[in-house]
mmCIF file of C-alpha atoms and ligand atoms in Angstrom:
data_model
loop_
_atom_site.group_PDB
_atom_site.id
_atom_site.type_symbol
_atom_site.label_atom_id
_atom_site.label_comp_id
_atom_site.label_asym_id
_atom_site.label_seq_id
_atom_site.Cartn_x
_atom_site.Cartn_y
_atom_site.Cartn_z
ATOM 1 C CA MET A 1 208.397 111.529 102.200
ATOM 2 C CA LYS A 2 205.376 112.421 100.758
ATOM 3 C CA LEU A 3 206.526 113.658 97.487
ATOM 4 C CA LEU A 4 208.231 110.526 96.956
ATOM 5 C CA LYS A 5 205.794 108.553 97.023
ATOM 6 C CA THR A 6 203.910 110.827 95.199
ATOM 7 C CA LEU A 7 206.664 110.488 92.401
ATOM 8 C CA ALA A 8 207.027 106.737 92.829
ATOM 9 C CA ALA A 9 203.699 106.969 92.193
ATOM 10 C CA SER A 10 203.662 108.307 88.956
ATOM 11 C CA LEU A 11 206.418 106.532 87.949
ATOM 12 C CA LEU A 12 205.015 103.138 88.364
ATOM 13 C CA ALA A 13 201.773 104.743 86.622
ATOM 14 C CA THR A 14 204.061 105.585 83.393
ATOM 15 C CA ALA A 15 206.027 102.322 83.668
ATOM 16 C CA ALA A 16 202.653 100.693 83.393
ATOM 17 C CA LEU A 17 201.234 102.925 80.820
ATOM 18 C CA THR A 18 204.278 102.424 78.609
ATOM 19 C CA SER A 19 204.701 98.762 78.608
ATOM 20 C CA ALA A 20 200.855 98.722 77.705
ATOM 21 C CA SER A 21 201.034 100.955 75.261
ATOM 22 C CA LEU A 22 203.958 99.122 73.920
ATOM 23 C CA ALA A 23 201.751 95.582 73.628
ATOM 24 C CA CYS A 24 199.429 97.740 71.080
ATOM 25 C CA GLU A 25 200.653 97.812 67.485
ATOM 26 C CA VAL A 26 197.828 100.519 66.238
ATOM 27 C CA THR A 27 196.452 102.809 69.220
ATOM 28 C CA LEU A 28 193.395 104.466 67.782
ATOM 29 C CA LYS A 29 192.837 107.795 68.801
ATOM 30 C CA SER A 30 188.991 108.558 69.844
ATOM 31 C CA SER A 31 188.193 111.676 70.732
ATOM 32 C CA ASP A 32 184.473 112.574 72.564
ATOM 33 C CA THR A 33 182.698 115.581 74.116
ATOM 34 C CA HIS A 34 181.676 114.189 77.298
ATOM 35 C CA PRO A 35 183.105 113.041 80.511
ATOM 36 C CA ASP A 36 184.625 110.254 81.568
ATOM 37 C CA GLY A 37 181.971 107.343 82.814
ATOM 38 C CA TYR A 38 179.650 109.120 80.122
ATOM 39 C CA PRO A 39 177.728 106.290 78.464
ATOM 40 C CA THR A 40 178.874 106.693 74.862
ATOM 41 C CA VAL A 41 183.024 107.413 76.392
ATOM 42 C CA GLU A 42 182.297 104.175 77.985
ATOM 43 C CA ALA A 43 180.591 102.259 74.631
ATOM 44 C CA VAL A 44 183.845 103.592 72.445
ATOM 45 C CA LYS A 45 186.058 101.957 75.926
ATOM 46 C CA GLN A 46 184.006 99.032 75.206
ATOM 47 C CA MET A 47 184.624 98.726 72.138
ATOM 48 C CA GLY A 48 188.215 99.091 72.738
ATOM 49 C CA LYS A 49 188.302 96.147 75.064
ATOM 50 C CA LEU A 50 186.630 94.248 72.633
ATOM 51 C CA LEU A 51 189.082 94.764 70.217
ATOM 52 C CA GLU A 52 192.234 94.618 71.991
ATOM 53 C CA GLU A 53 190.839 90.916 73.310
ATOM 54 C CA ARG A 54 190.297 89.854 69.765
ATOM 55 C CA THR A 55 193.601 91.407 67.759
ATOM 56 C CA ASP A 56 195.566 89.647 71.113
ATOM 57 C CA GLY A 57 196.098 92.942 72.061
ATOM 58 C CA ARG A 58 197.854 94.220 68.752
ATOM 59 C CA ILE A 59 194.725 96.849 68.381
ATOM 60 C CA CYS A 60 194.064 99.774 71.446
ATOM 61 C CA VAL A 61 191.709 102.799 71.478
ATOM 62 C CA GLU A 62 192.745 105.376 73.496
ATOM 63 C CA VAL A 63 189.425 107.717 74.278
ATOM 64 C CA PHE A 64 190.078 111.267 74.816
ATOM 65 C CA HIS A 65 186.922 112.542 76.785
ATOM 66 C CA SER A 66 185.829 116.030 77.836
ATOM 67 C CA ALA A 67 186.418 117.335 74.918
ATOM 68 C CA GLN A 68 190.175 117.424 75.411
ATOM 69 C CA LEU A 69 190.675 116.882 71.268
ATOM 70 C CA GLY A 70 188.479 120.011 70.753
ATOM 71 C CA GLU A 71 184.789 120.472 70.183
ATOM 72 C CA GLU A 72 183.494 118.382 67.922
ATOM 73 C CA LYS A 73 182.988 120.499 64.746
ATOM 74 C CA ASP A 74 186.690 120.634 65.145
ATOM 75 C CA THR A 75 187.112 117.385 65.735
ATOM 76 C CA ILE A 76 185.310 116.302 62.762
ATOM 77 C CA GLU A 77 187.591 118.247 60.604
ATOM 78 C CA GLN A 78 190.563 116.406 62.145
ATOM 79 C CA THR A 79 188.955 113.513 61.682
ATOM 80 C CA LYS A 80 189.261 113.758 58.359
ATOM 81 C CA PHE A 81 193.056 114.444 58.279
ATOM 82 C CA GLY A 82 193.627 111.265 60.507
ATOM 83 C CA VAL A 83 194.905 113.256 63.611
ATOM 84 C CA ILE A 84 191.982 111.999 65.127
ATOM 85 C CA ASP A 85 191.418 107.918 64.420
ATOM 86 C CA LEU A 86 187.664 107.517 65.402
ATOM 87 C CA ASN A 87 185.628 110.498 66.921
ATOM 88 C CA ARG A 88 181.987 109.891 69.258
ATOM 89 C CA VAL A 89 179.829 112.849 67.988
ATOM 90 C CA SER A 90 176.015 113.553 67.266
ATOM 91 C CA MET A 91 175.215 113.386 63.905
ATOM 92 C CA GLY A 92 174.127 117.431 64.118
ATOM 93 C CA PRO A 93 177.506 118.822 63.416
ATOM 94 C CA PHE A 94 177.892 116.026 59.977
ATOM 95 C CA ASN A 95 174.846 117.715 58.522
ATOM 96 C CA ASN A 96 176.327 120.251 56.132
ATOM 97 C CA LEU A 97 179.118 117.285 54.914
ATOM 98 C CA VAL A 98 177.085 114.657 55.124
ATOM 99 C CA GLU A 99 173.476 114.963 53.077
ATOM 100 C CA GLU A 100 172.133 111.995 54.439
ATOM 101 C CA THR A 101 172.657 112.765 57.908
ATOM 102 C CA LYS A 102 170.192 115.511 57.742
ATOM 103 C CA VAL A 103 166.944 112.807 57.564
ATOM 104 C CA VAL A 104 168.059 111.899 61.432
ATOM 105 C CA SER A 105 168.100 115.714 62.204
ATOM 106 C CA LEU A 106 164.698 116.647 61.435
ATOM 107 C CA PRO A 107 162.419 117.075 64.020
ATOM 108 C CA TYR A 108 159.364 115.070 64.956
ATOM 109 C CA ILE A 109 161.033 112.589 62.253
ATOM 110 C CA PHE A 110 161.016 110.091 64.459
ATOM 111 C CA LYS A 111 157.854 108.451 65.980
ATOM 112 C CA GLY A 112 160.051 107.602 69.428
ATOM 113 C CA VAL A 113 163.020 106.079 70.482
ATOM 114 C CA ASP A 114 162.025 102.528 69.439
ATOM 115 C CA HIS A 115 161.227 103.775 66.103
ATOM 116 C CA MET A 116 164.262 105.447 66.263
ATOM 117 C CA HIS A 117 166.870 102.222 67.224
ATOM 118 C CA THR A 118 164.171 100.341 64.105
ATOM 119 C CA VAL A 119 165.447 102.799 61.465
ATOM 120 C CA MET A 120 168.377 102.627 62.530
ATOM 121 C CA ASP A 121 169.484 99.424 63.034
ATOM 122 C CA GLY A 122 167.932 98.272 59.717
ATOM 123 C CA PRO A 123 169.254 99.012 55.753
ATOM 124 C CA ILE A 124 168.399 102.884 56.383
ATOM 125 C CA GLY A 125 171.237 102.796 59.016
ATOM 126 C CA ASP A 126 173.537 101.071 56.873
ATOM 127 C CA GLU A 127 172.960 103.445 53.746
ATOM 128 C CA ILE A 128 173.210 106.057 56.288
ATOM 129 C CA LEU A 129 176.722 104.817 57.681
ATOM 130 C CA ALA A 130 177.970 103.963 53.922
ATOM 131 C CA ALA A 131 177.176 107.584 53.321
ATOM 132 C CA PHE A 132 180.208 108.812 55.231
ATOM 133 C CA GLU A 133 182.238 107.312 53.053
ATOM 134 C CA PRO A 134 182.974 109.459 50.203
ATOM 135 C CA HIS A 135 183.523 112.433 52.496
ATOM 136 C CA GLY A 136 186.855 110.649 53.988
ATOM 137 C CA TYR A 137 184.919 108.866 57.094
ATOM 138 C CA VAL A 138 183.620 104.836 57.960
ATOM 139 C CA GLY A 139 179.988 105.439 59.493
ATOM 140 C CA LEU A 140 180.659 102.496 62.598
ATOM 141 C CA ALA A 141 178.224 102.412 64.502
ATOM 142 C CA PHE A 142 175.335 104.321 65.993
ATOM 143 C CA TYR A 143 174.746 105.408 69.772
ATOM 144 C CA ASP A 144 171.705 106.270 71.502
ATOM 145 C CA GLY A 145 171.357 110.340 72.175
ATOM 146 C CA GLY A 146 167.724 110.230 74.010
ATOM 147 C CA SER A 147 165.577 113.254 73.020
ATOM 148 C CA ARG A 148 166.242 117.046 72.939
ATOM 149 C CA SER A 149 163.925 118.873 74.877
ATOM 150 C CA PHE A 150 164.353 122.619 75.581
ATOM 151 C CA TYR A 151 165.564 124.369 78.657
ATOM 152 C CA ASN A 152 165.934 128.135 79.940
ATOM 153 C CA LYS A 153 166.476 130.280 83.104
ATOM 154 C CA VAL A 154 164.017 132.939 82.310
ATOM 155 C CA LYS A 155 160.763 130.985 82.506
ATOM 156 C CA PRO A 156 159.253 127.516 82.217
ATOM 157 C CA ILE A 157 158.217 126.823 78.667
ATOM 158 C CA LYS A 158 154.493 125.454 78.159
ATOM 159 C CA SER A 159 153.541 126.904 74.872
ATOM 160 C CA ILE A 160 155.391 128.062 71.727
ATOM 161 C CA GLU A 161 154.259 131.126 72.425
ATOM 162 C CA ASP A 162 157.066 131.141 75.362
ATOM 163 C CA LEU A 163 159.471 130.397 73.325
ATOM 164 C CA GLU A 164 158.500 133.458 71.170
ATOM 165 C CA GLY A 165 162.034 135.839 71.246
ATOM 166 C CA MET A 166 163.983 133.632 73.306
ATOM 167 C CA LYS A 167 167.700 133.542 72.658
ATOM 168 C CA VAL A 168 168.237 129.473 72.569
ATOM 169 C CA ARG A 169 172.009 127.775 71.933
ATOM 170 C CA VAL A 170 171.399 125.238 69.215
ATOM 171 C CA MET A 171 174.014 122.363 67.479
ATOM 172 C CA GLN A 172 175.797 123.381 64.367
ATOM 173 C CA SER A 173 173.487 123.234 61.504
ATOM 174 C CA ASP A 174 170.979 125.254 59.475
ATOM 175 C CA ILE A 175 168.440 122.391 60.320
ATOM 176 C CA PHE A 176 168.848 123.351 64.084
ATOM 177 C CA VAL A 177 168.798 127.150 63.090
ATOM 178 C CA ASP A 178 165.433 127.112 61.231
ATOM 179 C CA MET A 179 164.031 125.167 64.032
ATOM 180 C CA MET A 180 164.421 127.753 66.359
ATOM 181 C CA SER A 181 163.123 130.242 63.260
ATOM 182 C CA ALA A 182 160.428 128.329 62.906
ATOM 183 C CA LEU A 183 159.508 128.230 66.642
ATOM 184 C CA GLY A 184 159.574 132.019 66.795
ATOM 185 C CA ALA A 185 162.881 132.243 69.184
ATOM 186 C CA ASN A 186 166.372 133.536 67.927
ATOM 187 C CA ALA A 187 169.158 130.449 67.384
ATOM 188 C CA THR A 188 172.347 130.742 68.302
ATOM 189 C CA PRO A 189 174.344 128.316 66.910
ATOM 190 C CA MET A 190 177.458 127.584 68.922
ATOM 191 C CA PRO A 191 180.310 124.776 70.348
ATOM 192 C CA TYR A 192 178.306 123.176 73.359
ATOM 193 C CA GLY A 193 181.849 123.850 75.492
ATOM 194 C CA GLU A 194 180.369 127.377 75.318
ATOM 195 C CA VAL A 195 176.855 127.155 76.517
ATOM 196 C CA TYR A 196 177.354 127.295 80.730
ATOM 197 C CA SER A 197 178.844 130.324 80.893
ATOM 198 C CA SER A 198 176.720 131.569 77.268
ATOM 199 C CA ILE A 199 173.835 130.975 79.520
ATOM 200 C CA GLN A 200 175.771 132.496 83.006
ATOM 201 C CA THR A 201 176.143 135.852 80.919
ATOM 202 C CA GLY A 202 173.139 135.662 79.488
ATOM 203 C CA VAL A 203 174.244 136.238 76.022
ATOM 204 C CA ILE A 204 172.098 132.717 75.769
ATOM 205 C CA ASP A 205 168.898 131.918 77.746
ATOM 206 C CA GLY A 206 169.098 128.302 77.358
ATOM 207 C CA ALA A 207 169.609 126.014 75.056
ATOM 208 C CA GLU A 208 168.390 121.731 74.376
ATOM 209 C CA ASN A 209 169.605 118.686 75.620
ATOM 210 C CA ASN A 210 168.869 114.982 76.481
ATOM 211 C CA TRP A 211 168.758 114.627 80.157
ATOM 212 C CA PRO A 212 172.231 113.047 80.717
ATOM 213 C CA SER A 213 173.808 116.147 78.668
ATOM 214 C CA TYR A 214 171.490 118.721 80.566
ATOM 215 C CA GLU A 215 172.720 117.400 83.726
ATOM 216 C CA SER A 216 176.646 116.141 83.045
ATOM 217 C CA SER A 217 177.404 119.575 81.744
ATOM 218 C CA GLY A 218 176.080 121.425 84.656
ATOM 219 C CA HIS A 219 173.583 123.366 82.629
ATOM 220 C CA PHE A 220 170.836 122.845 85.045
ATOM 221 C CA GLU A 221 172.630 124.410 87.594
ATOM 222 C CA VAL A 222 172.494 127.651 85.263
ATOM 223 C CA ALA A 223 169.022 126.762 83.377
ATOM 224 C CA GLY A 224 166.392 125.516 86.010
ATOM 225 C CA TYR A 225 163.379 125.353 83.357
ATOM 226 C CA TYR A 226 163.192 122.358 81.260
ATOM 227 C CA THR A 227 160.317 121.205 78.955
ATOM 228 C CA LEU A 228 159.825 117.578 78.015
ATOM 229 C CA ASP A 229 159.083 118.570 74.552
ATOM 230 C CA GLU A 230 161.149 116.219 72.797
ATOM 231 C CA HIS A 231 161.547 117.804 69.591
ATOM 232 C CA LEU A 232 164.642 115.701 68.470
ATOM 233 C CA ILE A 233 165.775 112.189 68.474
ATOM 234 C CA VAL A 234 169.279 112.758 66.968
ATOM 235 C CA PRO A 235 171.708 110.265 66.967
ATOM 236 C CA GLU A 236 174.928 109.778 67.803
ATOM 237 C CA VAL A 237 177.850 108.046 65.551
ATOM 238 C CA LEU A 238 180.854 106.973 65.669
ATOM 239 C CA VAL A 239 183.023 107.439 62.834
ATOM 240 C CA MET A 240 186.768 106.214 61.923
ATOM 241 C CA SER A 241 188.553 108.750 59.709
ATOM 242 C CA LYS A 242 189.464 106.630 56.152
ATOM 243 C CA LYS A 243 193.045 107.800 56.677
ATOM 244 C CA SER A 244 193.804 105.717 59.508
ATOM 245 C CA TRP A 245 191.387 102.720 58.201
ATOM 246 C CA ASP A 246 193.023 102.408 54.753
ATOM 247 C CA ASN A 247 196.162 101.997 57.121
ATOM 248 C CA LEU A 248 194.813 98.034 58.198
ATOM 249 C CA SER A 249 194.457 95.319 57.056
ATOM 250 C CA PRO A 250 191.213 94.079 55.412
ATOM 251 C CA GLU A 251 190.686 91.399 58.605
ATOM 252 C CA ASP A 252 191.645 94.189 60.958
ATOM 253 C CA GLN A 253 188.770 96.382 59.489
ATOM 254 C CA ALA A 254 186.733 93.835 60.030
ATOM 255 C CA ALA A 255 187.280 93.685 63.560
ATOM 256 C CA VAL A 256 186.974 97.505 64.005
ATOM 257 C CA ARG A 257 183.507 97.009 62.596
ATOM 258 C CA GLN A 258 182.112 94.224 64.918
ATOM 259 C CA ALA A 259 183.666 95.438 67.824
ATOM 260 C CA ALA A 260 181.850 98.865 67.298
ATOM 261 C CA LYS A 261 178.653 97.080 66.211
ATOM 262 C CA ASP A 262 178.999 94.964 69.295
ATOM 263 C CA SER A 263 179.297 98.082 71.874
ATOM 264 C CA VAL A 264 175.687 99.124 70.626
ATOM 265 C CA PRO A 265 173.797 96.973 73.116
ATOM 266 C CA PHE A 266 176.364 97.979 75.934
ATOM 267 C CA MET A 267 175.818 101.415 74.857
ATOM 268 C CA ARG A 268 171.853 101.709 75.076
ATOM 269 C CA GLU A 269 172.177 99.603 79.160
ATOM 270 C CA GLN A 270 174.155 102.613 80.306
ATOM 271 C CA TRP A 271 172.272 104.786 78.114
ATOM 272 C CA GLN A 272 168.896 103.939 79.778
ATOM 273 C CA ALA A 273 170.870 104.073 83.456
ATOM 274 C CA ARG A 274 171.845 107.370 82.978
ATOM 275 C CA GLU A 275 168.973 108.788 81.715
ATOM 276 C CA LYS A 276 167.184 108.159 84.368
ATOM 277 C CA ALA A 277 170.056 108.856 87.411
ATOM 278 C CA SER A 278 170.445 112.029 85.623
ATOM 279 C CA GLU A 279 166.613 113.226 85.487
ATOM 280 C CA GLU A 280 166.421 112.156 89.282
ATOM 281 C CA LYS A 281 169.744 113.837 90.173
ATOM 282 C CA VAL A 282 168.218 117.723 88.695
ATOM 283 C CA ARG A 283 164.903 116.776 89.765
ATOM 284 C CA ALA A 284 166.798 116.697 93.316
ATOM 285 C CA ALA A 285 168.653 119.809 92.732
ATOM 286 C CA GLY A 286 165.045 121.581 91.994
ATOM 287 C CA VAL A 287 164.854 121.915 88.272
ATOM 288 C CA GLU A 288 161.298 122.350 87.561
ATOM 289 C CA VAL A 289 160.081 120.375 85.065
ATOM 290 C CA VAL A 290 157.145 120.933 82.314
ATOM 291 C CA THR A 291 156.125 117.239 81.493
ATOM 292 C CA GLU A 292 152.567 118.058 80.140
ATOM 293 C CA ILE A 293 152.990 119.748 76.899
ATOM 294 C CA ASP A 294 151.125 119.809 73.320
ATOM 295 C CA LYS A 295 153.440 118.834 71.044
ATOM 296 C CA GLU A 296 151.459 119.443 67.916
ATOM 297 C CA PRO A 297 151.781 122.727 67.891
ATOM 298 C CA PHE A 298 155.451 122.358 67.739
ATOM 299 C CA MET A 299 155.200 119.481 65.046
ATOM 300 C CA ALA A 300 152.859 121.771 63.378
ATOM 301 C CA ALA A 301 155.484 124.849 63.310
ATOM 302 C CA MET A 302 158.123 122.161 61.650
ATOM 303 C CA ASP A 303 156.753 122.056 58.159
ATOM 304 C CA SER A 304 158.537 125.079 56.553
ATOM 305 C CA VAL A 305 161.946 123.016 58.113
ATOM 306 C CA TYR A 306 160.629 119.908 55.741
ATOM 307 C CA GLU A 307 160.400 122.201 53.301
ATOM 308 C CA LYS A 308 163.748 124.268 53.280
ATOM 309 C CA HIS A 309 165.729 121.281 53.724
ATOM 310 C CA VAL A 310 164.770 118.059 52.213
ATOM 311 C CA THR A 311 165.033 118.429 48.639
ATOM 312 C CA SER A 312 166.909 116.719 46.830
ATOM 313 C CA GLU A 313 165.470 112.855 45.269
ATOM 314 C CA ASN A 314 167.833 111.153 48.052
ATOM 315 C CA LEU A 315 166.792 112.996 51.247
ATOM 316 C CA LYS A 316 162.613 112.692 49.865
ATOM 317 C CA ASP A 317 162.875 109.015 49.591
ATOM 318 C CA LEU A 318 164.793 108.458 53.439
ATOM 319 C CA VAL A 319 161.616 110.867 54.860
ATOM 320 C CA ALA A 320 159.273 108.696 53.071
ATOM 321 C CA ARG A 321 160.887 105.599 53.871
ATOM 322 C CA ILE A 322 161.829 106.419 57.778
ATOM 323 C CA ARG A 323 157.908 106.995 57.767
ATOM 324 C CA ALA A 324 156.813 104.073 56.357
ATOM 325 C CA THR A 325 158.680 101.865 59.176
ATOM 326 C CA ASP A 326 156.706 100.896 61.791
HETATM 327 C C1 LIG B 1 175.132 115.719 73.347
HETATM 328 C C2 LIG B 1 175.724 115.194 72.398
HETATM 329 C C3 LIG B 1 177.095 115.920 71.807
HETATM 330 C C4 LIG B 1 177.092 116.789 71.383
HETATM 331 C C5 LIG B 1 176.038 117.744 72.800
HETATM 332 C C6 LIG B 1 175.727 119.549 71.685
HETATM 333 O O1 LIG B 1 173.492 115.397 73.693
HETATM 334 O O2 LIG B 1 176.005 113.845 72.993
HETATM 335 O O3 LIG B 1 177.733 114.645 71.196
HETATM 336 O O4 LIG B 1 176.259 117.266 70.052
HETATM 337 O O5 LIG B 1 174.600 116.924 72.599
HETATM 338 O O6 LIG B 1 174.386 119.607 72.023
HETATM 339 O O7 LIG B 1 176.278 119.777 71.566
#
């Protein structure tokens, strides 16, 4: 009887799903590495809701969360080929593809999250969104990624000296590898999904991320020392495959762009709430948090990273303009 009920329920669910997707002429497949309920996942769902309403149900978005479609570097490639239509990723893994994304991935480039918002909401942000296009992507909107700090399972990091020789996972971008070397640590670039087990087995000592990722990934369970050095404020980006984009009429393209933009305030609200909730959760779990940290030596150590990566006139100009933005 129980089995029959389960069967009937799942048949009903399938029927509902089929009729819903029948109404959609186009279903845009969207990727996210984070679990359901995470602010980025909810923001893209919100975008889909707006888009569906505004196109009388013709265009829908289906979000594949929890890295169901793969790790960010791979999904970025698949998005280029149109296998994935929409992708919400950090700008870090885009660094080696779209030069302009390097600027916002530089350590301590932003004075804080408010400064990041001002820059990304203004002409510099528009310029960076436009820079995706020649590479096969359409930049739609920026989302929050908070600030990233170090965590590890060995000891509390209270100064740069404590990082000496530590094996720290970074996102797959040369900037972050050089950032770690400048701090005296050994950088290990690897996909996000491998970090938990790599800390557990000792392949790495720790990693770096914002409160919500540190919490939702469960990394706090295996790396219980978190230091608020806030070395990176890397915005996240929602891109669309240029191939999928070109299949839409100009009106529908405008609707996609607008729905993405309109999901940003929703995302920011979600983000702020989740940052607090995640911090509370990991503190309650007994994580040792170092809040009093002199950031000056960390900032000073970054000169070599800027020298190595900010080489073209384009990047030099962007860095100067970001610094000149209040
Ligand atoms: C998170 C970010 C993800 C991913 C992850 C990572 O903060 O939201 O897109 O880049 O960090 O460290 O790989």
